[in-house]
Short mmCIF file of C-alpha atoms in Angstrom, two decimals:
data_model
loop_
_atom_site.label_atom_id
_atom_site.label_comp_id
_atom_site.label_asym_id
_atom_site.label_seq_id
_atom_site.Cartn_x
_atom_site.Cartn_y
_atom_site.Cartn_z
CA MET K 7 141.80 177.21 -37.08
CA PRO K 8 142.47 180.42 -38.38
CA ARG K 9 146.43 181.56 -38.64
CA GLY K 10 147.75 182.64 -35.72
CA VAL K 11 144.93 181.06 -33.13
CA LEU K 12 146.79 178.04 -32.28
CA GLY K 13 145.76 178.22 -28.70
CA VAL K 14 142.14 177.89 -29.67
CA VAL K 15 141.20 174.06 -30.29
CA LEU K 16 137.57 174.63 -31.36
CA LEU K 17 135.81 177.73 -32.16
CA ALA K 18 132.04 178.14 -31.19
CA SER K 19 129.39 178.78 -33.72
CA ALA K 20 127.75 182.01 -33.90
CA ALA K 21 124.66 180.54 -32.02
CA CYS K 22 126.99 179.68 -29.10
CA VAL K 23 126.90 183.47 -28.00
CA ALA K 24 123.96 182.75 -26.18
CA CYS K 25 124.90 179.04 -25.10
CA SER K 26 123.49 178.31 -21.71
CA SER K 27 126.15 177.45 -18.87
CA ALA K 28 123.93 175.08 -17.46
CA GLU K 29 125.42 171.37 -16.84
CA PRO K 30 124.61 169.64 -20.30
CA SER K 31 123.31 166.56 -18.75
CA ALA K 32 120.51 168.75 -16.83
CA VAL K 33 119.03 169.82 -20.30
CA PRO K 34 116.50 167.61 -21.80
CA GLY K 35 116.41 166.73 -25.39
CA PRO K 36 113.25 168.33 -27.08
CA THR K 37 113.51 167.43 -30.47
CA ASP K 38 113.85 164.40 -32.62
CA GLY K 39 117.59 164.80 -32.73
CA GLY K 40 120.45 163.07 -29.99
CA VAL K 41 124.30 162.40 -28.81
CA ALA K 42 126.28 159.59 -27.44
CA PRO K 43 126.51 158.20 -23.69
CA ALA K 44 127.26 160.26 -20.98
CA VAL K 45 127.56 156.59 -19.12
CA PRO K 46 130.71 154.75 -20.98
CA ALA K 47 129.54 153.02 -23.91
CA PRO K 48 130.30 149.42 -24.52
CA ALA K 49 133.05 148.54 -26.80
CA SER K 50 130.43 147.65 -29.43
CA SER K 51 126.84 148.78 -28.95
CA ALA K 52 125.21 147.92 -31.91
CA PRO K 53 125.07 144.42 -33.33
CA PRO K 54 127.01 143.89 -36.82
CA PRO K 55 124.62 143.19 -39.62
CA ALA K 56 123.84 139.63 -40.84
CA SER K 57 126.26 138.26 -43.60
CA ALA K 58 125.27 136.11 -46.52
CA THR K 59 126.43 132.62 -46.00
CA PRO K 60 128.57 130.72 -48.78
CA GLU K 61 126.38 127.78 -48.24
CA THR K 62 123.25 129.42 -48.79
CA GLY K 63 123.87 132.78 -50.67
CA VAL K 64 121.16 134.06 -48.73
CA GLN K 65 121.12 137.94 -48.53
CA PRO K 66 120.75 139.54 -45.16
CA PRO K 67 117.88 141.85 -44.55
CA CYS K 68 118.77 145.17 -45.78
CA ASP K 69 115.68 147.27 -45.08
CA ARG K 70 115.42 149.39 -41.99
CA ALA K 71 112.31 147.59 -40.77
CA ARG K 72 114.71 144.94 -39.93
CA GLN K 73 118.06 146.14 -39.39
CA ALA K 74 117.06 148.96 -36.82
CA ARG K 75 115.24 146.79 -34.42
CA GLY K 76 115.95 147.02 -30.75
CA ALA K 77 116.46 143.44 -28.73
CA PRO K 78 113.33 141.55 -28.54
CA VAL K 79 111.52 141.83 -24.95
CA ALA K 80 111.70 138.14 -24.91
CA LEU K 81 115.43 138.23 -23.71
CA PHE K 82 114.01 140.45 -20.67
CA ASP K 83 111.09 138.01 -19.91
CA ALA K 84 113.69 135.11 -20.04
CA LEU K 85 115.90 136.93 -17.65
CA ARG K 86 113.15 137.34 -15.04
CA SER K 87 111.95 133.76 -15.31
CA ASP K 88 115.50 132.39 -14.82
CA LEU K 89 116.29 134.70 -11.84
CA ALA K 90 113.48 133.37 -10.01
CA ALA K 91 115.40 130.02 -9.90
CA LEU K 92 118.73 131.15 -9.27
CA ALA K 93 121.07 131.58 -6.42
CA PRO K 94 121.84 135.14 -5.37
CA ASP K 95 125.28 134.49 -6.08
CA ALA K 96 124.43 133.58 -9.46
CA ARG K 97 122.37 136.33 -10.66
CA SER K 98 125.14 139.12 -11.34
CA GLY K 99 126.46 136.40 -14.14
CA ARG K 100 123.25 136.04 -15.79
CA VAL K 101 122.27 139.72 -15.82
CA GLU K 102 125.83 139.98 -17.88
CA THR K 103 124.93 137.49 -20.13
CA PHE K 104 121.42 139.03 -20.69
CA LEU K 105 123.28 142.73 -21.24
CA THR K 106 125.50 141.39 -23.69
CA ASP K 107 122.68 139.35 -25.56
CA VAL K 108 120.59 142.88 -25.75
CA ARG K 109 123.48 144.33 -27.38
CA LEU K 110 124.35 141.58 -30.01
CA ALA K 111 120.36 141.45 -30.75
CA GLY K 112 119.92 145.19 -31.47
CA GLY K 113 120.35 147.18 -28.32
CA ALA K 114 117.97 149.21 -26.43
CA PRO K 115 115.20 149.80 -26.06
CA LEU K 116 113.94 146.19 -26.04
CA GLU K 117 110.80 145.97 -28.44
CA ASP K 118 107.99 143.33 -29.15
CA ALA K 119 107.44 142.79 -32.96
CA GLY K 120 103.89 141.85 -32.13
CA SER K 121 102.82 144.56 -29.87
CA ASP K 122 103.68 147.95 -28.64
CA ARG K 123 105.58 146.96 -25.42
CA VAL K 124 109.06 148.65 -24.78
CA VAL K 125 111.44 147.98 -22.00
CA VAL K 126 114.13 150.55 -21.03
CA LEU K 127 117.24 149.54 -18.75
CA ALA K 128 119.67 151.05 -16.58
CA ARG K 129 122.43 148.97 -14.52
CA GLY K 130 123.62 150.20 -10.88
CA ALA K 131 122.26 153.10 -8.73
CA GLY K 132 121.26 156.33 -10.31
CA PRO K 133 124.14 159.01 -9.78
CA LYS K 134 121.96 161.90 -9.33
CA GLY K 135 118.90 160.10 -7.73
CA PRO K 136 116.30 157.24 -8.58
CA TRP K 137 116.01 156.02 -12.33
CA ALA K 138 113.26 157.36 -14.76
CA VAL K 139 112.74 157.34 -18.35
CA THR K 140 111.02 160.53 -20.37
CA THR K 141 110.49 160.46 -23.82
CA SER K 142 109.24 162.94 -26.77
CA GLU K 143 105.77 161.44 -26.37
CA VAL K 144 105.35 163.69 -23.55
CA GLY K 145 107.85 166.50 -24.40
CA PHE K 146 110.51 164.98 -22.14
CA ASP K 147 108.55 166.33 -19.18
CA VAL K 148 110.04 165.44 -15.91
CA ALA K 149 106.91 165.19 -14.25
CA GLN K 150 105.60 162.60 -16.76
CA ALA K 151 108.45 160.23 -16.77
CA THR K 152 108.10 156.51 -15.82
CA ALA K 153 110.12 155.25 -13.15
CA LEU K 154 112.48 152.36 -13.55
CA THR K 155 112.06 149.60 -10.88
CA ALA K 156 114.62 147.24 -9.57
CA VAL K 157 114.72 143.51 -11.19
CA GLU K 158 114.81 141.21 -8.19
CA GLY K 159 117.91 140.71 -6.83
CA THR K 160 120.02 142.37 -9.16
CA ASP K 161 121.45 145.85 -9.72
CA LEU K 162 119.41 146.22 -13.14
CA TRP K 163 116.61 148.64 -13.15
CA ALA K 164 113.96 148.42 -15.90
CA ALA K 165 110.82 150.54 -17.00
CA GLU K 166 108.02 149.10 -19.47
CA LEU K 167 106.28 151.67 -21.54
CA GLU K 168 103.51 151.40 -24.60
CA SER K 169 104.53 153.14 -27.77
CA PRO K 170 103.10 152.43 -31.03
CA ARG K 171 105.66 150.38 -32.93
CA THR K 172 104.46 151.99 -35.99
CA LYS K 173 105.89 155.43 -34.80
CA SER K 174 109.68 156.33 -33.90
CA PHE K 175 110.11 158.09 -30.61
CA THR K 176 112.97 159.73 -28.78
CA TYR K 177 113.88 159.54 -25.20
CA LYS K 178 116.63 160.14 -22.20
CA LEU K 179 117.45 158.39 -18.99
CA LEU K 180 116.54 160.47 -15.70
CA SER K 181 118.92 160.17 -12.58
CA GLY K 182 116.76 162.45 -10.44
CA THR K 183 116.27 165.27 -12.45
CA THR K 184 119.48 165.08 -14.58
CA PHE K 185 118.77 163.80 -18.09
CA LEU K 186 121.58 160.73 -19.35
CA GLU K 187 122.03 159.11 -22.51
CA ASP K 188 121.03 155.56 -22.66
CA PRO K 189 124.51 153.52 -23.24
CA LEU K 190 122.74 150.50 -24.47
CA ALA K 191 121.08 152.52 -27.58
CA PRO K 192 122.98 152.00 -30.80
CA ASN K 193 120.18 154.28 -32.89
CA VAL K 194 120.63 157.79 -31.73
CA ALA K 195 119.95 161.54 -32.81
CA TRP K 196 121.43 164.81 -31.75
CA ASP K 197 119.15 166.29 -28.98
CA GLY K 198 119.17 169.87 -30.67
CA VAL K 199 120.04 171.53 -27.43
CA THR K 200 123.16 173.75 -28.00
CA ARG K 201 125.70 173.43 -25.05
CA ALA K 202 128.46 175.61 -23.77
CA PHE K 203 131.43 176.34 -25.82
CA GLY K 204 133.83 173.49 -25.19
CA VAL K 205 130.88 171.05 -23.85
CA ARG K 206 130.52 167.94 -25.71
CA GLY K 207 126.78 167.80 -27.18
CA GLU K 208 124.28 165.05 -26.12
CA PHE K 209 122.30 162.42 -28.19
CA ASN K 210 118.79 161.04 -27.41
CA ALA K 211 118.29 157.26 -27.67
CA ILE K 212 115.49 156.53 -30.68
CA GLY K 213 112.94 153.75 -29.82
CA HIS K 214 111.05 152.08 -32.73
CA ALA K 215 114.26 153.41 -34.97
CA SER K 216 112.60 150.74 -37.63
CA ALA K 217 109.76 153.58 -38.03
CA TRP K 218 112.30 156.82 -38.18
CA PRO K 219 111.03 158.94 -40.68
CA ALA K 220 111.94 157.53 -44.12
CA GLU K 221 113.57 160.87 -45.31
CA LYS K 222 115.90 161.03 -42.20
CA GLY K 223 119.12 159.07 -42.38
CA ARG K 224 119.93 156.55 -39.35
CA LEU K 225 122.74 157.49 -37.03
CA VAL K 226 124.50 154.45 -35.29
CA ALA K 227 126.68 154.74 -32.15
CA LEU K 228 129.86 152.13 -32.65
CA GLY K 229 130.95 152.82 -29.01
CA LYS K 230 134.34 153.38 -28.09
CA GLN K 231 136.84 152.49 -30.49
CA HIS K 232 140.46 151.89 -29.50
CA ALA K 233 143.45 153.51 -31.01
CA THR K 234 146.49 151.32 -30.83
CA LYS K 235 149.32 153.47 -31.24
CA LEU K 236 147.53 156.36 -29.66
CA GLY K 237 146.72 154.25 -26.48
CA ASP K 238 143.11 155.73 -26.25
CA ASP K 239 139.56 155.57 -26.96
CA ARG K 240 137.08 157.56 -28.69
CA GLU K 241 133.57 157.44 -29.55
CA VAL K 242 132.63 156.96 -33.36
CA PHE K 243 129.34 157.19 -35.16
CA ALA K 244 127.96 156.23 -38.17
CA TYR K 245 125.65 157.95 -40.57
CA LEU K 246 123.63 155.70 -42.84
CA PRO K 247 121.41 157.34 -45.46
CA PRO K 248 117.85 156.51 -46.22
CA ARG K 249 119.33 154.53 -49.62
CA TYR K 250 121.43 152.22 -47.20
CA ASP K 251 118.11 150.90 -45.78
CA ASP K 252 116.15 150.81 -49.00
CA GLY K 253 116.36 146.79 -49.26
CA SER K 254 118.58 146.51 -52.04
CA CYS K 255 121.45 145.64 -50.02
CA THR K 256 123.91 148.13 -52.28
CA LYS K 257 127.45 149.04 -50.91
CA LEU K 258 127.75 152.77 -50.81
CA PRO K 259 130.98 155.09 -50.75
CA SER K 260 132.28 156.40 -47.61
CA VAL K 261 133.64 159.60 -45.93
CA LEU K 262 135.38 159.84 -42.28
CA PHE K 263 135.03 162.91 -40.82
CA HIS K 264 137.22 164.64 -37.56
CA ASP K 265 135.68 166.37 -34.86
CA GLY K 266 132.94 163.80 -34.93
CA ASN K 267 130.72 164.97 -31.97
CA GLU K 268 131.10 168.40 -32.93
CA SER K 269 130.45 168.00 -36.45
CA LEU K 270 126.99 166.11 -35.65
CA THR K 271 126.01 168.68 -32.74
CA ARG K 272 127.25 172.07 -33.56
CA GLY K 273 127.50 171.46 -37.03
CA ASP K 274 124.80 169.37 -37.58
CA PHE K 275 126.07 167.54 -40.38
CA ALA K 276 123.56 165.06 -40.12
CA GLY K 277 120.75 167.18 -41.00
CA ALA K 278 122.77 168.82 -43.69
CA ALA K 279 123.39 165.26 -45.33
CA ASP K 280 119.50 164.26 -44.90
CA ALA K 281 118.60 167.66 -47.08
CA LEU K 282 120.88 166.94 -49.68
CA TYR K 283 120.35 163.01 -49.91
CA ALA K 284 116.44 163.77 -49.89
CA LYS K 285 116.87 166.05 -53.13
CA ARG K 286 119.61 163.86 -54.62
CA PRO K 287 119.45 160.17 -53.40
CA GLU K 288 122.04 159.10 -56.01
CA LEU K 289 124.77 161.02 -54.08
CA SER K 290 124.23 158.54 -50.74
CA ALA K 291 127.30 157.97 -48.87
CA VAL K 292 127.82 156.25 -45.24
CA LEU K 293 129.36 159.41 -43.26
CA VAL K 294 131.65 158.17 -40.28
CA PHE K 295 132.11 160.67 -37.33
CA VAL K 296 135.12 159.98 -35.51
CA GLY K 297 135.44 161.97 -32.20
CA LEU K 298 138.40 162.70 -29.98
CA PRO K 299 138.88 161.46 -26.47
CA SER K 300 138.76 164.89 -25.43
CA GLN K 301 139.15 168.51 -27.08
CA ASP K 302 142.26 168.77 -25.03
CA VAL K 303 143.95 166.51 -27.42
CA ARG K 304 143.04 167.92 -30.53
CA MET K 305 145.79 170.09 -31.55
CA THR K 306 148.13 167.25 -30.56
CA GLN K 307 146.40 164.34 -32.50
CA TYR K 308 145.62 166.58 -35.65
CA GLY K 309 148.83 168.41 -35.89
CA PHE K 310 152.24 166.71 -37.30
CA GLY K 311 155.90 167.61 -36.49
CA GLU K 312 157.92 167.15 -33.60
CA GLY K 313 155.83 166.66 -30.50
CA PHE K 314 152.42 166.09 -32.36
CA ARG K 315 150.88 162.70 -33.05
CA ALA K 316 148.81 162.82 -36.68
CA PRO K 317 150.75 159.80 -37.93
CA GLU K 318 149.54 157.75 -35.04
CA TYR K 319 146.16 159.32 -35.62
CA VAL K 320 145.98 158.60 -39.15
CA ASP K 321 147.33 154.76 -38.78
CA PHE K 322 144.40 154.40 -36.10
CA LEU K 323 141.89 155.71 -39.00
CA ALA K 324 143.24 153.27 -41.41
CA THR K 325 144.61 150.23 -39.23
CA ASP K 326 142.22 150.30 -36.18
CA LEU K 327 138.91 151.89 -37.38
CA TRP K 328 138.39 150.82 -41.26
CA PRO K 329 138.29 147.21 -40.57
CA THR K 330 135.57 148.01 -38.03
CA VAL K 331 133.56 150.11 -40.47
CA THR K 332 133.72 147.31 -43.14
CA LYS K 333 132.71 144.52 -41.12
CA ARG K 334 129.91 146.74 -39.46
CA PHE K 335 128.28 148.19 -42.88
CA ARG K 336 128.27 147.85 -46.44
CA VAL K 337 130.79 150.19 -47.59
CA CYS K 338 132.71 150.23 -50.98
CA GLY K 339 136.40 148.86 -50.82
CA LYS K 340 137.74 150.94 -53.45
CA SER K 341 140.02 153.93 -52.68
CA SER K 342 138.45 156.06 -55.38
CA ALA K 343 135.01 155.57 -53.20
CA ARG K 344 136.47 156.46 -49.98
CA GLY K 345 137.01 160.03 -48.36
CA ILE K 346 138.43 161.77 -45.70
CA SER K 347 137.17 165.27 -44.45
CA GLY K 348 137.65 168.10 -41.78
CA ALA K 349 137.26 171.62 -40.87
CA SER K 350 140.17 173.76 -39.68
CA LEU K 351 142.97 171.48 -38.13
CA GLY K 352 140.53 168.50 -39.42
CA GLY K 353 141.27 169.65 -42.96
CA LEU K 354 144.82 169.95 -42.39
CA VAL K 355 145.01 166.33 -41.38
CA SER K 356 142.61 165.13 -43.73
CA THR K 357 145.24 166.10 -46.40
CA PHE K 358 148.06 165.00 -44.38
CA ALA K 359 146.44 161.37 -44.33
CA ALA K 360 146.49 161.32 -48.36
CA PHE K 361 150.01 161.82 -48.11
CA GLU K 362 150.73 159.90 -45.14
CA LYS K 363 148.71 156.68 -46.29
CA PRO K 364 148.64 157.13 -50.16
CA GLY K 365 146.31 154.79 -51.70
CA THR K 366 143.91 154.46 -48.89
CA TRP K 367 141.61 157.47 -49.59
CA GLY K 368 140.69 158.55 -53.15
CA TRP K 369 139.23 161.89 -51.92
CA VAL K 370 139.88 164.90 -49.52
CA GLY K 371 137.42 167.20 -48.14
CA ALA K 372 139.15 170.01 -46.47
CA GLN K 373 137.34 173.06 -45.06
CA SER K 374 139.22 176.15 -44.02
CA ALA K 375 142.29 174.07 -43.52
CA SER K 376 144.89 175.18 -41.36
CA TYR K 377 147.42 174.90 -43.76
CA PHE K 378 149.88 177.36 -42.14
CA TRP K 379 150.72 174.65 -39.96
CA GLY K 380 154.26 174.16 -39.37
CA ASP K 381 155.41 177.24 -41.73
CA GLU K 382 153.32 175.50 -44.25
CA GLY K 383 154.91 172.39 -44.13
CA LEU K 384 151.95 170.76 -46.00
CA ILE K 385 152.08 172.85 -48.64
CA THR K 386 155.68 172.05 -49.13
CA ARG K 387 155.03 168.26 -48.89
CA ALA K 388 152.49 168.54 -51.35
CA SER K 389 154.87 170.46 -53.87
CA SER K 390 157.74 168.04 -53.53
CA SER K 391 156.02 164.56 -52.85
CA PRO K 392 155.48 162.05 -55.69
CA LYS K 393 151.41 162.96 -57.00
CA VAL K 394 149.01 160.54 -55.05
CA ALA K 395 145.85 159.11 -56.48
CA THR K 396 143.78 161.33 -54.69
CA ARG K 397 140.84 164.28 -55.63
CA PHE K 398 140.77 167.36 -53.52
CA TYR K 399 138.17 169.67 -52.46
CA LEU K 400 139.17 172.81 -50.80
CA ASP K 401 136.95 175.66 -49.29
CA SER K 402 137.42 178.49 -47.19
CA GLY K 403 135.84 182.03 -46.03
CA CYS K 404 137.62 184.78 -47.71
CA PRO K 405 139.46 186.87 -46.94
CA ASP K 406 140.08 185.98 -43.32
CA ASP K 407 139.42 182.28 -43.05
CA ASN K 408 142.68 180.52 -44.23
CA CYS K 409 141.87 181.93 -47.57
CA ASP K 410 145.45 182.93 -48.69
CA VAL K 411 147.03 179.42 -47.59
CA THR K 412 144.33 177.36 -48.95
CA ASP K 413 144.89 179.66 -52.47
CA LYS K 414 148.64 178.36 -52.06
CA MET K 415 147.64 174.95 -51.61
CA GLU K 416 145.36 174.86 -54.53
CA GLY K 417 148.04 176.74 -56.66
CA VAL K 418 150.66 173.82 -55.98
CA MET K 419 148.16 170.93 -56.44
CA LYS K 420 147.28 172.40 -59.82
CA GLN K 421 150.88 172.61 -60.57
CA LYS K 422 151.21 168.94 -59.80
CA GLY K 423 148.32 167.94 -61.64
CA TYR K 424 145.65 166.98 -59.28
CA ASP K 425 142.02 167.13 -59.72
CA VAL K 426 141.20 169.99 -57.17
CA LEU K 427 137.99 172.18 -56.60
CA ARG K 428 138.44 175.19 -54.81
CA VAL K 429 135.38 177.15 -53.28
CA LYS K 430 135.54 180.53 -51.68
CA ALA K 431 132.74 181.98 -49.91
CA GLN K 432 132.82 185.68 -49.34
CA GLY K 433 132.86 186.93 -45.80
CA ALA K 434 132.27 183.42 -44.35
CA GLU K 435 133.72 182.92 -41.04
CA HIS K 436 135.59 180.01 -39.16
CA GLU K 437 132.77 178.37 -37.60
CA TRP K 438 130.32 175.23 -38.02
CA SER K 439 127.65 177.18 -39.55
CA ALA K 440 129.75 178.11 -42.30
CA TRP K 441 131.12 174.39 -42.78
CA ASN K 442 127.35 173.35 -42.74
CA ALA K 443 126.23 175.55 -45.08
CA ARG K 444 129.21 174.36 -47.67
CA LEU K 445 128.72 170.74 -46.89
CA ALA K 446 126.39 169.77 -49.45
CA GLY K 447 128.59 171.21 -52.02
CA MET K 448 131.73 169.50 -50.83
CA LEU K 449 129.68 166.07 -50.59
CA THR K 450 128.26 166.52 -53.94
CA HIS K 451 131.97 166.78 -55.43
CA PHE K 452 132.87 163.69 -53.78
CA ARG K 453 130.38 161.64 -55.62
CA GLU K 454 130.37 163.65 -58.71
CA ALA K 455 133.20 161.59 -59.98
CA VAL K 456 134.30 157.87 -60.35
CA THR K 457 133.23 156.83 -56.73
CA ALA K 458 131.61 153.35 -58.01
CA CYS K 459 132.13 150.27 -55.64
CA ASP K 460 134.30 147.44 -56.54
#
């Protein structure tokens, strides 16, 4: 955030001057874009990719056609068959087992590899009325929604759809006329609807994600991730570029982004990455978007000094989250191929992380970083601390978007011998649209150095 605006945790983009004040869950997702669950997401809402076994040496499938499939509808058929033979008090346990199997086998919606059959699920009574599902195939028209029906003797609800498996679609659940995200769906996309200032954006679920357009990356919801030292949970999403699903099984460099929900919705960073990687696929990287438990804790967790918790937040990234990312996705292990990035306070904490955990991230992308924080304490630290093995990208709008303090940081880093690129955008303001416009250049700087895997 700019100097002197400590009370503002997050700034709206210029487009948000006209943001709707309607409750976000009451707005449909009209485009093939999307967000994360309004209903609490499971701790792991997508299955880990298969691993090669030492015994066989067989590589796991690395193409989108097999990696992005939903769970098989055969699981649902087996459930209904089993329920008919179970006593009422045993049915709830069978539903729990079924839902676990669904998550492990690819999540929702359930799909049939041999037909166009699709099954959408919900559990419990709808919070705003009867359950239904509406899709991009009907323009998210509520009047053309398909009702979910109760699965006999359980609190599970289901709807069966027919949708060509050669073409992807997006959908939202409906409770009455209120649009809700599907917490069982791992493959998601921003719904493209701008919410009111400070309100989290939403995602559509993707059906037939294996047929998602080849030129677009795939956004995977990891669900809630626990921060041990902070004692809270937050949503995390991974953007997998088209090259990730090309069948080569190649590991890719990675970048962690703070303000994960905002950068995906207000910033549309996934869209900007799609545009860059379509032109220059050799720059491809896995982008991991880390949300906050709520915007209310942003300053506390990104700031450092007495009463602030940046050390614990950075520890979460390195100790709690990174092992999950490496287990779930094919990412490079070498620090030079790992980056960390953010805007405003996110740029501040990215730079802080490089000094707090030296050797963990080999590149920092800091957009309009709040280097004035704590009487320019991080600039002092960069000057006085031993040099760390990290390259830096620093950008800002000038003259009013933290331009002077970023110049100071650049000067200190150059004196210390750092590899640092300084980008100035004349007249650019402190907002997501400006950070989106500079994202391609920042990600290009990340990859146009030694970022090869081990």
